[in-house]
Short mmCIF file of C-alpha atoms in Angstrom, two decimals:
data_model
loop_
_atom_site.label_atom_id
_atom_site.label_comp_id
_atom_site.label_asym_id
_atom_site.label_seq_id
_atom_site.Cartn_x
_atom_site.Cartn_y
_atom_site.Cartn_z
CA UNK A 2 24.98 -3.28 -17.21
CA UNK A 3 22.32 -4.26 -20.26
CA UNK A 4 19.75 -1.90 -18.35
CA UNK A 5 22.46 0.96 -17.47
CA UNK A 6 23.48 2.34 -20.44
CA UNK A 7 26.87 4.76 -20.50
CA UNK A 8 24.77 7.13 -22.51
CA UNK A 9 21.45 8.06 -21.21
CA UNK A 10 20.79 9.81 -23.82
CA UNK A 11 20.28 7.06 -25.87
CA UNK A 12 16.67 6.68 -24.07
CA UNK A 13 15.67 10.64 -25.03
CA UNK A 14 12.58 9.14 -27.36
CA UNK A 15 10.82 8.23 -24.34
CA UNK A 16 9.83 12.06 -24.44
CA UNK A 17 7.28 10.85 -26.96
CA UNK A 18 5.47 9.92 -23.88
CA UNK A 19 5.78 14.05 -22.26
CA UNK A 20 4.25 15.39 -25.75
CA UNK A 21 1.93 12.55 -25.96
CA UNK A 22 0.61 13.42 -22.48
CA UNK A 23 0.74 17.17 -23.27
CA UNK A 24 -1.73 16.65 -26.00
CA UNK A 25 -4.38 14.76 -24.12
CA UNK A 26 -4.16 16.82 -21.17
CA UNK A 27 -5.44 13.92 -18.35
CA UNK A 28 -2.65 11.93 -16.81
CA UNK A 29 -0.86 8.90 -18.32
CA UNK A 30 -0.78 5.47 -17.03
CA UNK A 31 1.97 3.62 -18.06
CA UNK A 32 2.24 -0.28 -17.22
CA UNK A 33 5.65 -0.93 -17.83
CA UNK A 34 7.82 -4.78 -17.84
CA UNK A 35 11.06 -2.92 -17.79
CA UNK A 36 13.40 -2.71 -14.93
CA UNK A 37 14.92 0.06 -16.74
CA UNK A 38 15.01 4.21 -15.49
CA UNK A 39 14.02 5.46 -19.25
CA UNK A 40 10.25 6.99 -17.77
CA UNK A 41 11.33 7.83 -14.61
CA UNK A 42 14.04 10.49 -16.68
CA UNK A 43 11.41 11.95 -17.90
CA UNK A 44 10.46 14.05 -14.71
CA UNK A 45 10.60 17.48 -13.92
CA UNK A 46 9.46 20.54 -12.59
CA UNK A 47 6.89 20.90 -15.57
CA UNK A 48 6.25 17.20 -15.37
CA UNK A 49 5.83 14.80 -12.67
CA UNK A 50 6.07 11.20 -13.14
CA UNK A 51 4.24 9.34 -9.96
CA UNK A 52 6.56 6.18 -8.69
CA UNK A 53 4.77 5.62 -5.62
CA UNK A 54 8.31 7.33 -3.73
CA UNK A 55 8.42 10.49 -1.96
CA UNK A 56 12.20 10.42 -2.10
CA UNK A 57 15.32 8.23 -1.87
CA UNK A 58 16.07 6.20 0.13
CA UNK A 59 15.21 4.40 3.67
CA UNK A 60 13.10 7.29 4.98
CA UNK A 61 10.58 7.39 1.78
CA UNK A 62 9.61 3.42 1.45
CA UNK A 63 6.94 2.73 -1.52
CA UNK A 64 3.48 3.80 -0.16
CA UNK A 65 0.31 2.53 -3.07
CA UNK A 66 -1.82 5.80 -1.44
CA UNK A 67 0.37 8.07 -3.91
CA UNK A 68 -1.43 6.32 -6.58
CA UNK A 69 -4.63 7.03 -5.37
CA UNK A 70 -4.18 10.99 -3.84
CA UNK A 71 -3.54 13.60 -6.52
CA UNK A 72 -2.64 15.96 -3.66
CA UNK A 73 0.51 14.30 -2.55
CA UNK A 74 3.55 16.49 -3.97
CA UNK A 75 3.81 20.00 -5.39
CA UNK A 76 1.47 19.13 -8.08
CA UNK A 77 -0.89 16.39 -9.93
CA UNK A 78 1.06 13.88 -11.67
CA UNK A 79 1.15 13.91 -15.68
CA UNK A 80 2.42 10.23 -15.58
CA UNK A 81 1.66 7.42 -13.30
CA UNK A 82 4.37 4.43 -13.54
CA UNK A 83 3.43 1.26 -12.62
CA UNK A 84 6.66 -1.11 -12.56
CA UNK A 85 5.00 -4.61 -12.96
CA UNK A 86 8.09 -6.73 -12.87
CA UNK A 87 10.54 -4.50 -10.47
CA UNK A 88 13.28 -2.49 -11.18
CA UNK A 89 17.18 -1.87 -10.83
CA UNK A 90 16.97 0.90 -8.46
CA UNK A 91 14.67 -1.06 -6.02
CA UNK A 92 15.93 -2.80 -2.72
CA UNK A 93 14.06 -4.17 0.69
CA UNK A 94 15.10 -2.63 3.74
CA UNK A 95 16.10 -4.66 6.72
CA UNK A 96 11.75 -4.60 7.71
CA UNK A 97 10.72 -5.75 4.05
CA UNK A 98 9.96 -1.65 3.48
CA UNK A 99 10.58 -1.28 -0.48
CA UNK A 100 12.73 1.61 -1.26
CA UNK A 101 14.82 2.93 -4.34
CA UNK A 102 18.23 4.16 -4.25
CA UNK A 103 20.22 6.91 -6.39
CA UNK A 104 22.91 4.21 -7.31
CA UNK A 105 22.54 1.26 -8.32
CA UNK A 106 25.67 -0.27 -7.82
CA UNK A 107 25.53 -0.71 -4.43
CA UNK A 108 22.57 -3.26 -4.63
CA UNK A 109 24.26 -6.99 -5.56
CA UNK A 110 22.10 -8.69 -8.20
CA UNK A 111 20.60 -11.11 -5.91
CA UNK A 112 19.13 -8.14 -3.60
CA UNK A 113 17.63 -6.77 -6.86
CA UNK A 114 13.92 -6.37 -6.69
CA UNK A 115 13.35 -7.92 -9.91
CA UNK A 116 10.97 -10.49 -11.63
CA UNK A 117 13.11 -12.06 -13.73
CA UNK A 118 13.85 -15.43 -15.71
CA UNK A 119 10.85 -17.48 -14.75
CA UNK A 120 7.22 -18.29 -16.13
CA UNK A 121 5.28 -17.32 -13.51
CA UNK A 122 5.42 -13.86 -12.84
CA UNK A 123 2.79 -12.85 -10.56
CA UNK A 124 4.04 -11.84 -6.78
CA UNK A 125 1.25 -12.01 -4.44
CA UNK A 126 2.92 -9.42 -2.50
CA UNK A 127 3.08 -5.50 -3.22
CA UNK A 128 3.77 -3.69 -4.97
CA UNK A 129 3.43 -6.08 -7.57
CA UNK A 130 -0.02 -7.49 -6.47
CA UNK A 131 -1.30 -3.40 -6.31
CA UNK A 132 0.15 -2.79 -10.02
CA UNK A 133 -1.83 -5.94 -11.59
CA UNK A 134 -4.64 -4.62 -9.72
CA UNK A 135 -4.19 -1.06 -11.20
CA UNK A 136 -3.47 -2.76 -14.77
CA UNK A 137 -7.14 -4.19 -14.53
CA UNK A 138 -8.79 -1.25 -13.25
CA UNK A 139 -7.29 0.71 -15.77
CA UNK A 140 -7.64 -1.59 -18.80
CA UNK A 141 -11.41 -2.28 -17.86
CA UNK A 142 -12.00 1.68 -17.91
CA UNK A 143 -10.19 2.30 -21.38
CA UNK A 144 -10.74 3.01 -24.56
CA UNK A 145 -7.44 2.77 -25.98
CA UNK A 146 -5.06 0.41 -24.85
CA UNK A 147 -1.44 0.73 -26.65
CA UNK A 148 1.28 -2.20 -26.26
CA UNK A 149 5.06 -1.08 -27.14
CA UNK A 150 7.53 -3.68 -26.99
CA UNK A 151 5.37 -6.52 -25.92
CA UNK A 152 5.69 -9.88 -27.03
CA UNK A 153 2.18 -11.29 -25.52
CA UNK A 154 4.02 -14.29 -23.63
CA UNK A 155 2.59 -13.02 -19.87
CA UNK A 156 -0.48 -15.51 -19.32
CA UNK A 157 -1.66 -13.32 -16.32
CA UNK A 158 -0.98 -9.77 -18.13
CA UNK A 159 -3.09 -11.53 -21.06
CA UNK A 160 -5.85 -12.65 -19.32
CA UNK A 161 -6.48 -9.12 -17.97
CA UNK A 162 -5.98 -7.39 -21.40
CA UNK A 163 -8.28 -10.14 -22.93
CA UNK A 164 -10.75 -10.03 -19.90
CA UNK A 165 -10.81 -6.27 -20.75
CA UNK A 166 -11.07 -6.09 -24.37
CA UNK A 167 -14.34 -8.97 -24.20
CA UNK A 168 -15.75 -6.76 -20.97
CA UNK A 169 -15.80 -3.82 -23.65
CA UNK A 170 -16.30 -4.57 -27.21
CA UNK A 171 -15.64 -0.88 -28.58
CA UNK A 172 -12.57 -1.14 -26.87
CA UNK A 173 -8.70 -1.00 -29.28
CA UNK A 174 -5.99 -2.44 -28.37
CA UNK A 175 -3.02 -0.89 -30.29
CA UNK A 176 -0.14 -2.82 -30.80
CA UNK A 177 3.64 -1.21 -31.95
CA UNK A 178 5.18 -3.75 -34.06
CA UNK A 179 7.98 -3.98 -36.77
CA UNK A 180 6.10 -5.22 -39.25
CA UNK A 181 7.49 -4.61 -42.63
CA UNK A 182 4.53 -5.10 -44.79
CA UNK A 183 0.93 -6.17 -44.65
CA UNK A 184 0.69 -9.75 -44.89
CA UNK A 185 3.41 -9.61 -41.59
CA UNK A 186 1.11 -6.86 -39.84
CA UNK A 187 -2.05 -9.87 -40.49
CA UNK A 188 -0.06 -12.34 -39.08
CA UNK A 189 0.62 -10.08 -35.76
CA UNK A 190 -2.87 -9.07 -35.45
CA UNK A 191 -3.62 -13.01 -35.59
CA UNK A 192 -1.13 -13.77 -32.91
CA UNK A 193 -2.50 -11.34 -30.77
CA UNK A 194 -6.03 -12.26 -31.39
CA UNK A 195 -5.31 -15.80 -30.01
CA UNK A 196 -3.29 -14.62 -27.43
CA UNK A 197 -6.32 -12.89 -25.99
CA UNK A 198 -8.96 -14.94 -27.19
CA UNK A 199 -10.00 -11.70 -28.61
CA UNK A 200 -11.71 -10.73 -32.05
CA UNK A 201 -9.12 -9.60 -34.30
CA UNK A 202 -11.46 -6.45 -34.85
CA UNK A 203 -10.38 -4.96 -31.88
CA UNK A 204 -6.97 -4.93 -32.66
CA UNK A 205 -4.65 -2.36 -34.44
CA UNK A 206 -1.31 -2.82 -36.10
CA UNK A 207 1.02 0.37 -35.91
CA UNK A 208 3.91 -0.52 -37.83
CA UNK A 209 7.37 0.39 -36.23
CA UNK A 210 9.85 0.28 -33.72
CA UNK A 211 9.32 1.63 -29.94
CA UNK A 212 11.66 4.51 -30.90
CA UNK A 213 9.85 5.10 -34.18
CA UNK A 214 6.73 5.10 -32.15
CA UNK A 215 7.00 7.37 -29.41
CA UNK A 216 9.23 10.19 -31.75
#
């Protein structure tokens, strides 16, 4: 129930990703640690979100090639979504294939495909292994990486981000933070610098909440 609010419109501020993509004009690569469906709900006739599924149900299992081939589907995706820790609407069928469902109420909690409540969160199976590889791939290519709502508490993700920043000293990490003043901003920059073992000069703090930033 925590990630299934009664009013889905409470996540409408995620539409900021649509505006961002339309300003930049190239596809966004969003790597999420959230289990909710806020990004998927952005999908529309004029804004395609690629999730790795061609449809809903057992006839449409997850396929990594959908992230490589922009020709699948009616149009190239505007946004590629990688859910590194799973999703509340995922489950495995009897053959072990990953599928997504429309109604999450039918998935028992112990059957939900989630990586939750443990220190070691790197799963050596797809889609998680593929998503981690993609995070490394695109972090290494990026000029700017934006972190929204991430507490820098996952060691394997920190290592990937740290390696990307060290490999290209001109790469910048923009961290959206609730820092209220210059002193808190400086402290946050130092915390991230220590977590990733990179110079603070590569890190920029953007004050505000995720909602404020995306709006």
